[in-house]
mmCIF file of C-alpha atoms in Angstrom:
data_model
loop_
_atom_site.group_PDB
_atom_site.id
_atom_site.type_symbol
_atom_site.label_atom_id
_atom_site.label_comp_id
_atom_site.label_asym_id
_atom_site.label_seq_id
_atom_site.Cartn_x
_atom_site.Cartn_y
_atom_site.Cartn_z
ATOM 1 C CA MET A 68 -133.418 -108.984 -116.672
ATOM 2 C CA LYS A 69 -131.747 -105.973 -118.258
ATOM 3 C CA VAL A 70 -128.061 -105.434 -119.069
ATOM 4 C CA LYS A 71 -126.563 -102.125 -120.197
ATOM 5 C CA PHE A 72 -122.900 -101.742 -121.104
ATOM 6 C CA LYS A 73 -120.471 -99.687 -123.148
ATOM 7 C CA ILE A 74 -118.122 -100.765 -125.936
ATOM 8 C CA PRO A 75 -115.352 -98.134 -125.769
ATOM 9 C CA THR A 76 -114.242 -98.067 -129.403
ATOM 10 C CA ILE A 77 -115.071 -96.649 -132.805
ATOM 11 C CA PRO A 78 -118.005 -98.568 -134.342
ATOM 12 C CA VAL A 79 -117.006 -100.922 -137.156
ATOM 13 C CA ALA A 80 -119.429 -102.022 -139.865
ATOM 14 C CA LYS A 81 -119.521 -105.750 -140.653
ATOM 15 C CA GLN A 82 -117.399 -106.445 -143.711
ATOM 16 C CA ARG A 83 -118.260 -109.067 -146.307
ATOM 17 C CA PRO A 84 -116.402 -112.396 -146.160
ATOM 18 C CA ARG A 85 -113.365 -112.505 -148.451
ATOM 19 C CA LEU A 86 -111.989 -115.199 -150.703
ATOM 20 C CA GLY A 87 -108.367 -116.075 -149.900
ATOM 21 C CA LYS A 88 -105.624 -117.020 -152.320
ATOM 22 C CA ASN A 89 -106.182 -120.721 -151.612
ATOM 23 C CA ARG A 90 -109.919 -120.299 -152.381
ATOM 24 C CA SER A 91 -110.917 -120.402 -148.700
ATOM 25 C CA ILE A 92 -113.411 -117.903 -147.292
ATOM 26 C CA TYR A 93 -112.347 -115.783 -144.311
ATOM 27 C CA THR A 94 -113.641 -112.890 -142.218
ATOM 28 C CA PRO A 95 -111.570 -109.693 -142.585
ATOM 29 C CA THR A 96 -109.266 -108.954 -139.637
ATOM 30 C CA LYS A 97 -110.880 -105.586 -138.849
ATOM 31 C CA THR A 98 -114.258 -107.289 -138.342
ATOM 32 C CA LYS A 99 -112.779 -110.146 -136.268
ATOM 33 C CA VAL A 100 -110.950 -107.703 -133.978
ATOM 34 C CA PHE A 101 -114.060 -105.572 -133.485
ATOM 35 C CA GLU A 102 -116.196 -108.623 -132.638
ATOM 36 C CA GLU A 103 -113.605 -109.663 -130.044
ATOM 37 C CA ILE A 104 -113.718 -106.159 -128.515
ATOM 38 C CA CYS A 105 -117.517 -106.548 -128.226
ATOM 39 C CA ARG A 106 -117.086 -109.894 -126.433
ATOM 40 C CA LEU A 107 -114.525 -108.460 -124.029
ATOM 41 C CA ALA A 108 -116.680 -105.396 -123.311
ATOM 42 C CA TYR A 109 -119.638 -107.637 -122.417
ATOM 43 C CA GLY A 110 -117.463 -109.569 -119.995
ATOM 44 C CA ASN A 111 -119.088 -111.991 -117.583
ATOM 45 C CA ARG A 112 -122.558 -110.462 -117.471
ATOM 46 C CA PHE A 113 -125.953 -112.195 -117.550
ATOM 47 C CA TYR A 114 -126.421 -114.867 -120.243
ATOM 48 C CA PHE A 115 -129.801 -114.614 -122.015
ATOM 49 C CA GLU A 116 -130.342 -118.338 -122.545
ATOM 50 C CA ASP A 117 -133.099 -119.296 -124.999
ATOM 51 C CA LYS A 118 -135.137 -116.195 -124.164
ATOM 52 C CA TYR A 119 -136.584 -113.683 -126.561
ATOM 53 C CA ILE A 120 -134.691 -110.450 -126.193
ATOM 54 C CA TYR A 121 -134.879 -106.793 -127.145
ATOM 55 C CA VAL A 122 -131.645 -105.009 -128.088
ATOM 56 C CA LYS A 123 -131.061 -101.276 -128.177
ATOM 57 C CA ILE A 124 -127.795 -99.967 -129.655
ATOM 58 C CA LEU A 125 -126.553 -96.383 -129.764
ATOM 59 C CA PHE A 126 -123.588 -95.848 -132.073
ATOM 60 C CA LYS A 127 -121.690 -92.683 -131.149
ATOM 61 C CA PHE A 128 -119.218 -91.254 -133.648
ATOM 62 C CA GLU A 129 -116.689 -88.534 -132.908
ATOM 63 C CA VAL A 130 -117.335 -85.428 -134.995
ATOM 64 C CA PRO A 131 -114.732 -85.215 -137.801
ATOM 65 C CA SER A 132 -112.040 -82.602 -137.190
ATOM 66 C CA SER A 133 -112.604 -81.340 -140.748
ATOM 67 C CA TYR A 134 -116.062 -80.002 -139.766
ATOM 68 C CA SER A 135 -116.354 -76.264 -139.281
ATOM 69 C CA LYS A 136 -117.297 -74.953 -135.835
ATOM 70 C CA LYS A 137 -120.886 -74.388 -137.013
ATOM 71 C CA LYS A 138 -121.170 -77.836 -138.618
ATOM 72 C CA LYS A 139 -119.675 -79.473 -135.500
ATOM 73 C CA GLU A 140 -122.265 -77.707 -133.355
ATOM 74 C CA GLN A 141 -125.066 -78.916 -135.647
ATOM 75 C CA ALA A 142 -123.701 -82.467 -135.489
ATOM 76 C CA LEU A 143 -123.614 -82.474 -131.679
ATOM 77 C CA GLU A 144 -127.173 -81.086 -131.592
ATOM 78 C CA GLY A 145 -128.340 -84.014 -133.749
ATOM 79 C CA LYS A 146 -129.128 -81.921 -136.823
ATOM 80 C CA ILE A 147 -126.479 -83.827 -138.808
ATOM 81 C CA LYS A 148 -126.182 -87.619 -138.522
ATOM 82 C CA PRO A 149 -123.266 -89.927 -139.427
ATOM 83 C CA THR A 150 -123.577 -91.521 -142.882
ATOM 84 C CA LYS A 151 -120.298 -93.398 -143.200
ATOM 85 C CA ALA A 152 -121.829 -96.907 -143.515
ATOM 86 C CA ASP A 153 -125.207 -98.631 -143.396
ATOM 87 C CA ILE A 154 -126.607 -99.001 -139.879
ATOM 88 C CA ASP A 155 -127.502 -102.658 -140.478
ATOM 89 C CA ASN A 156 -123.817 -103.493 -140.985
ATOM 90 C CA TYR A 157 -122.916 -101.826 -137.674
ATOM 91 C CA ILE A 158 -125.723 -103.730 -135.944
ATOM 92 C CA LYS A 159 -124.600 -107.056 -137.446
ATOM 93 C CA SER A 160 -121.020 -106.636 -136.234
ATOM 94 C CA VAL A 161 -122.165 -105.983 -132.637
ATOM 95 C CA LEU A 162 -124.692 -108.840 -132.646
ATOM 96 C CA ASP A 163 -122.172 -111.315 -134.091
ATOM 97 C CA GLY A 164 -119.631 -110.224 -131.491
ATOM 98 C CA LEU A 165 -122.110 -110.964 -128.690
ATOM 99 C CA ASN A 166 -123.139 -114.407 -130.005
ATOM 100 C CA GLY A 167 -122.168 -117.027 -127.455
ATOM 101 C CA VAL A 168 -121.408 -114.554 -124.655
ATOM 102 C CA ALA A 169 -124.625 -112.558 -124.198
ATOM 103 C CA TRP A 170 -126.939 -115.093 -125.823
ATOM 104 C CA ARG A 171 -126.703 -118.441 -127.580
ATOM 105 C CA ASP A 172 -127.586 -117.089 -131.021
ATOM 106 C CA ASP A 173 -128.928 -113.777 -132.339
ATOM 107 C CA ARG A 174 -131.982 -115.595 -133.692
ATOM 108 C CA TYR A 175 -133.532 -115.042 -130.225
ATOM 109 C CA ILE A 176 -133.573 -111.288 -130.766
ATOM 110 C CA SER A 177 -137.195 -110.364 -131.380
ATOM 111 C CA SER A 178 -136.724 -106.607 -131.785
ATOM 112 C CA ILE A 179 -133.926 -104.098 -132.245
ATOM 113 C CA TYR A 180 -133.671 -100.335 -131.933
ATOM 114 C CA ALA A 181 -130.501 -98.696 -133.242
ATOM 115 C CA GLU A 182 -129.342 -95.150 -133.882
ATOM 116 C CA LYS A 183 -126.196 -93.413 -135.167
ATOM 117 C CA ILE A 184 -125.293 -90.027 -133.659
ATOM 118 C CA PHE A 185 -122.347 -87.681 -133.390
ATOM 119 C CA ALA A 186 -120.783 -87.207 -129.958
ATOM 120 C CA ASP A 187 -117.615 -85.916 -128.313
ATOM 121 C CA LYS A 188 -116.061 -89.400 -128.439
ATOM 122 C CA SER A 189 -116.744 -92.629 -130.307
ATOM 123 C CA GLU A 190 -118.325 -95.506 -128.387
ATOM 124 C CA ILE A 191 -121.273 -97.885 -128.483
ATOM 125 C CA ILE A 192 -123.939 -98.178 -125.797
ATOM 126 C CA VAL A 193 -125.793 -101.510 -125.783
ATOM 127 C CA GLU A 194 -128.875 -102.409 -123.779
ATOM 128 C CA ILE A 195 -130.246 -105.960 -123.744
ATOM 129 C CA GLU A 196 -133.500 -106.915 -122.091
ATOM 130 C CA ASN A 197 -135.677 -110.022 -121.786
ATOM 131 C CA VAL A 198 -138.952 -109.758 -123.633
ATOM 132 C CA GLU A 199 -141.576 -111.008 -121.229
ATOM 133 C CA GLN A 200 -144.511 -112.903 -122.659
ATOM 134 C CA GLY A 201 -147.227 -110.451 -123.569
ATOM 135 C CA ASP A 202 -144.848 -107.469 -123.862
ATOM 136 C CA ASP A 203 -145.708 -105.156 -126.703
ATOM 137 C CA ASN A 204 -142.541 -103.691 -128.165
ATOM 138 C CA GLU A 205 -144.406 -102.843 -131.331
ATOM 139 C CA ILE A 206 -143.531 -100.025 -133.674
#
Protein backbone atom coordinates (compact mmCIF):
# COMPACT_ATOMS: atom_id res chain seq x y z
CA MET A 1 0.00 0.00 0.00
CA LYS A 2 1.16 3.52 -0.79
CA VAL A 3 -0.31 6.84 0.36
CA LYS A 4 0.73 10.25 -0.98
CA PHE A 5 -0.71 13.49 0.35
CA LYS A 6 -0.01 17.19 0.76
CA ILE A 7 0.19 19.29 3.93
CA PRO A 8 -0.70 22.79 2.67
CA THR A 9 1.24 24.92 5.14
CA ILE A 10 4.67 26.31 5.91
CA PRO A 11 6.89 23.58 7.41
CA VAL A 12 7.48 23.95 11.15
CA ALA A 13 10.51 22.48 12.90
CA LYS A 14 9.84 20.55 16.12
CA GLN A 15 10.49 22.79 19.10
CA ARG A 16 11.96 21.56 22.36
CA PRO A 17 9.58 20.97 25.28
CA ARG A 18 9.34 23.96 27.63
CA LEU A 19 9.18 24.22 31.39
CA GLY A 20 6.10 26.12 32.60
CA LYS A 21 5.84 28.45 35.56
CA ASN A 22 4.39 25.67 37.71
CA ARG A 23 7.36 23.41 36.79
CA SER A 24 5.29 21.32 34.35
CA ILE A 25 6.67 20.42 30.92
CA TYR A 26 4.62 21.38 27.85
CA THR A 27 4.91 21.35 24.07
CA PRO A 28 5.02 24.84 22.51
CA THR A 29 1.77 25.94 20.85
CA LYS A 30 3.36 26.40 17.41
CA THR A 31 4.45 22.75 17.39
CA LYS A 32 1.08 21.48 18.68
CA VAL A 33 -0.82 23.43 16.01
CA PHE A 34 1.45 22.18 13.23
CA GLU A 35 1.09 18.55 14.37
CA GLU A 36 -2.70 18.96 14.32
CA ILE A 37 -2.51 20.35 10.76
CA CYS A 38 -0.55 17.22 9.78
CA ARG A 39 -3.25 14.99 11.30
CA LEU A 40 -6.03 16.86 9.52
CA ALA A 41 -4.17 16.77 6.19
CA TYR A 42 -3.79 12.99 6.46
CA GLY A 43 -7.51 12.64 7.06
CA ASN A 44 -9.09 9.20 6.93
CA ARG A 45 -6.53 7.47 4.72
CA PHE A 46 -5.02 3.99 5.07
CA TYR A 47 -3.73 3.05 8.55
CA PHE A 48 -0.32 1.32 8.45
CA GLU A 49 -0.91 -1.03 11.38
CA ASP A 50 2.19 -2.76 12.78
CA LYS A 51 3.91 -2.79 9.38
CA TYR A 52 7.37 -1.57 8.55
CA ILE A 53 7.07 1.55 6.48
CA TYR A 54 9.14 3.85 4.28
CA VAL A 55 8.47 7.59 4.47
CA LYS A 56 9.47 10.20 1.92
CA ILE A 57 8.99 13.89 2.79
CA LEU A 58 9.56 16.90 0.55
CA PHE A 59 9.60 20.21 2.41
CA LYS A 60 8.88 23.11 0.05
CA PHE A 61 9.66 26.64 1.21
CA GLU A 62 8.54 29.81 -0.52
CA VAL A 63 11.50 31.84 -1.75
CA PRO A 64 12.00 34.88 0.54
CA SER A 65 10.83 38.15 -0.99
CA SER A 66 14.16 39.71 0.06
CA TYR A 67 16.02 37.57 -2.52
CA SER A 68 17.14 39.33 -5.68
CA LYS A 69 15.70 38.18 -9.01
CA LYS A 70 18.92 36.26 -9.75
CA LYS A 71 19.05 34.63 -6.30
CA LYS A 72 15.34 33.71 -6.54
CA GLU A 73 15.99 32.05 -9.90
CA GLN A 74 18.91 30.09 -8.42
CA ALA A 75 16.74 29.01 -5.49
CA LEU A 76 13.96 27.73 -7.76
CA GLU A 77 16.54 25.86 -9.88
CA GLY A 78 17.78 24.07 -6.74
CA LYS A 79 21.18 25.77 -6.66
CA ILE A 80 20.33 27.33 -3.28
CA LYS A 81 18.63 25.27 -0.55
CA PRO A 82 16.71 26.43 2.55
CA THR A 83 18.82 26.49 5.74
CA LYS A 84 16.40 27.95 8.27
CA ALA A 85 16.34 24.92 10.62
CA ASP A 86 17.71 21.38 10.85
CA ILE A 87 15.92 18.90 8.59
CA ASP A 88 15.63 16.35 11.41
CA ASN A 89 13.46 18.78 13.40
CA TYR A 90 11.12 19.24 10.42
CA ILE A 91 10.93 15.46 9.98
CA LYS A 92 10.17 14.91 13.68
CA SER A 93 7.28 17.38 13.67
CA VAL A 94 5.63 15.65 10.68
CA LEU A 95 6.18 12.14 12.08
CA ASP A 96 4.82 13.09 15.51
CA GLY A 97 1.80 14.69 13.87
CA LEU A 98 1.05 11.44 12.01
CA ASN A 99 1.42 9.17 15.06
CA GLY A 100 -1.90 7.49 15.74
CA VAL A 101 -3.51 8.49 12.43
CA ALA A 102 -1.19 7.09 9.75
CA TRP A 103 0.50 4.50 11.94
CA ARG A 104 0.45 3.36 15.56
CA ASP A 105 3.92 4.69 16.38
CA ASP A 106 6.82 6.06 14.33
CA ARG A 107 9.01 3.23 15.61
CA TYR A 108 7.67 1.19 12.66
CA ILE A 109 9.38 3.50 10.19
CA SER A 110 12.34 1.57 8.83
CA SER A 111 13.64 4.21 6.42
CA ILE A 112 13.14 7.89 5.64
CA TYR A 113 14.06 10.13 2.74
CA ALA A 114 13.64 13.87 3.23
CA GLU A 115 14.62 16.99 1.32
CA LYS A 116 14.23 20.76 1.72
CA ILE A 117 13.78 22.85 -1.45
CA PHE A 118 12.61 26.28 -2.50
CA ALA A 119 9.37 26.51 -4.47
CA ASP A 120 6.72 29.02 -5.51
CA LYS A 121 4.66 28.21 -2.40
CA SER A 122 5.29 26.51 0.93
CA GLU A 123 3.88 23.01 1.45
CA ILE A 124 4.92 19.50 2.42
CA ILE A 125 4.51 16.42 0.24
CA VAL A 126 4.48 13.13 2.17
CA GLU A 127 4.60 9.63 0.73
CA ILE A 128 4.18 6.56 2.95
CA GLU A 129 4.64 3.03 1.72
CA ASN A 130 4.67 -0.48 3.21
CA VAL A 131 8.07 -2.10 3.18
CA GLU A 132 7.51 -5.60 1.90
CA GLN A 133 9.66 -8.36 3.32
CA GLY A 134 12.81 -8.65 1.27
CA ASP A 135 12.61 -5.07 -0.08
CA ASP A 136 15.96 -3.38 -0.33
CA ASN A 137 15.59 0.31 0.38
CA GLU A 138 19.28 0.53 1.13
CA ILE A 139 21.40 3.61 0.71
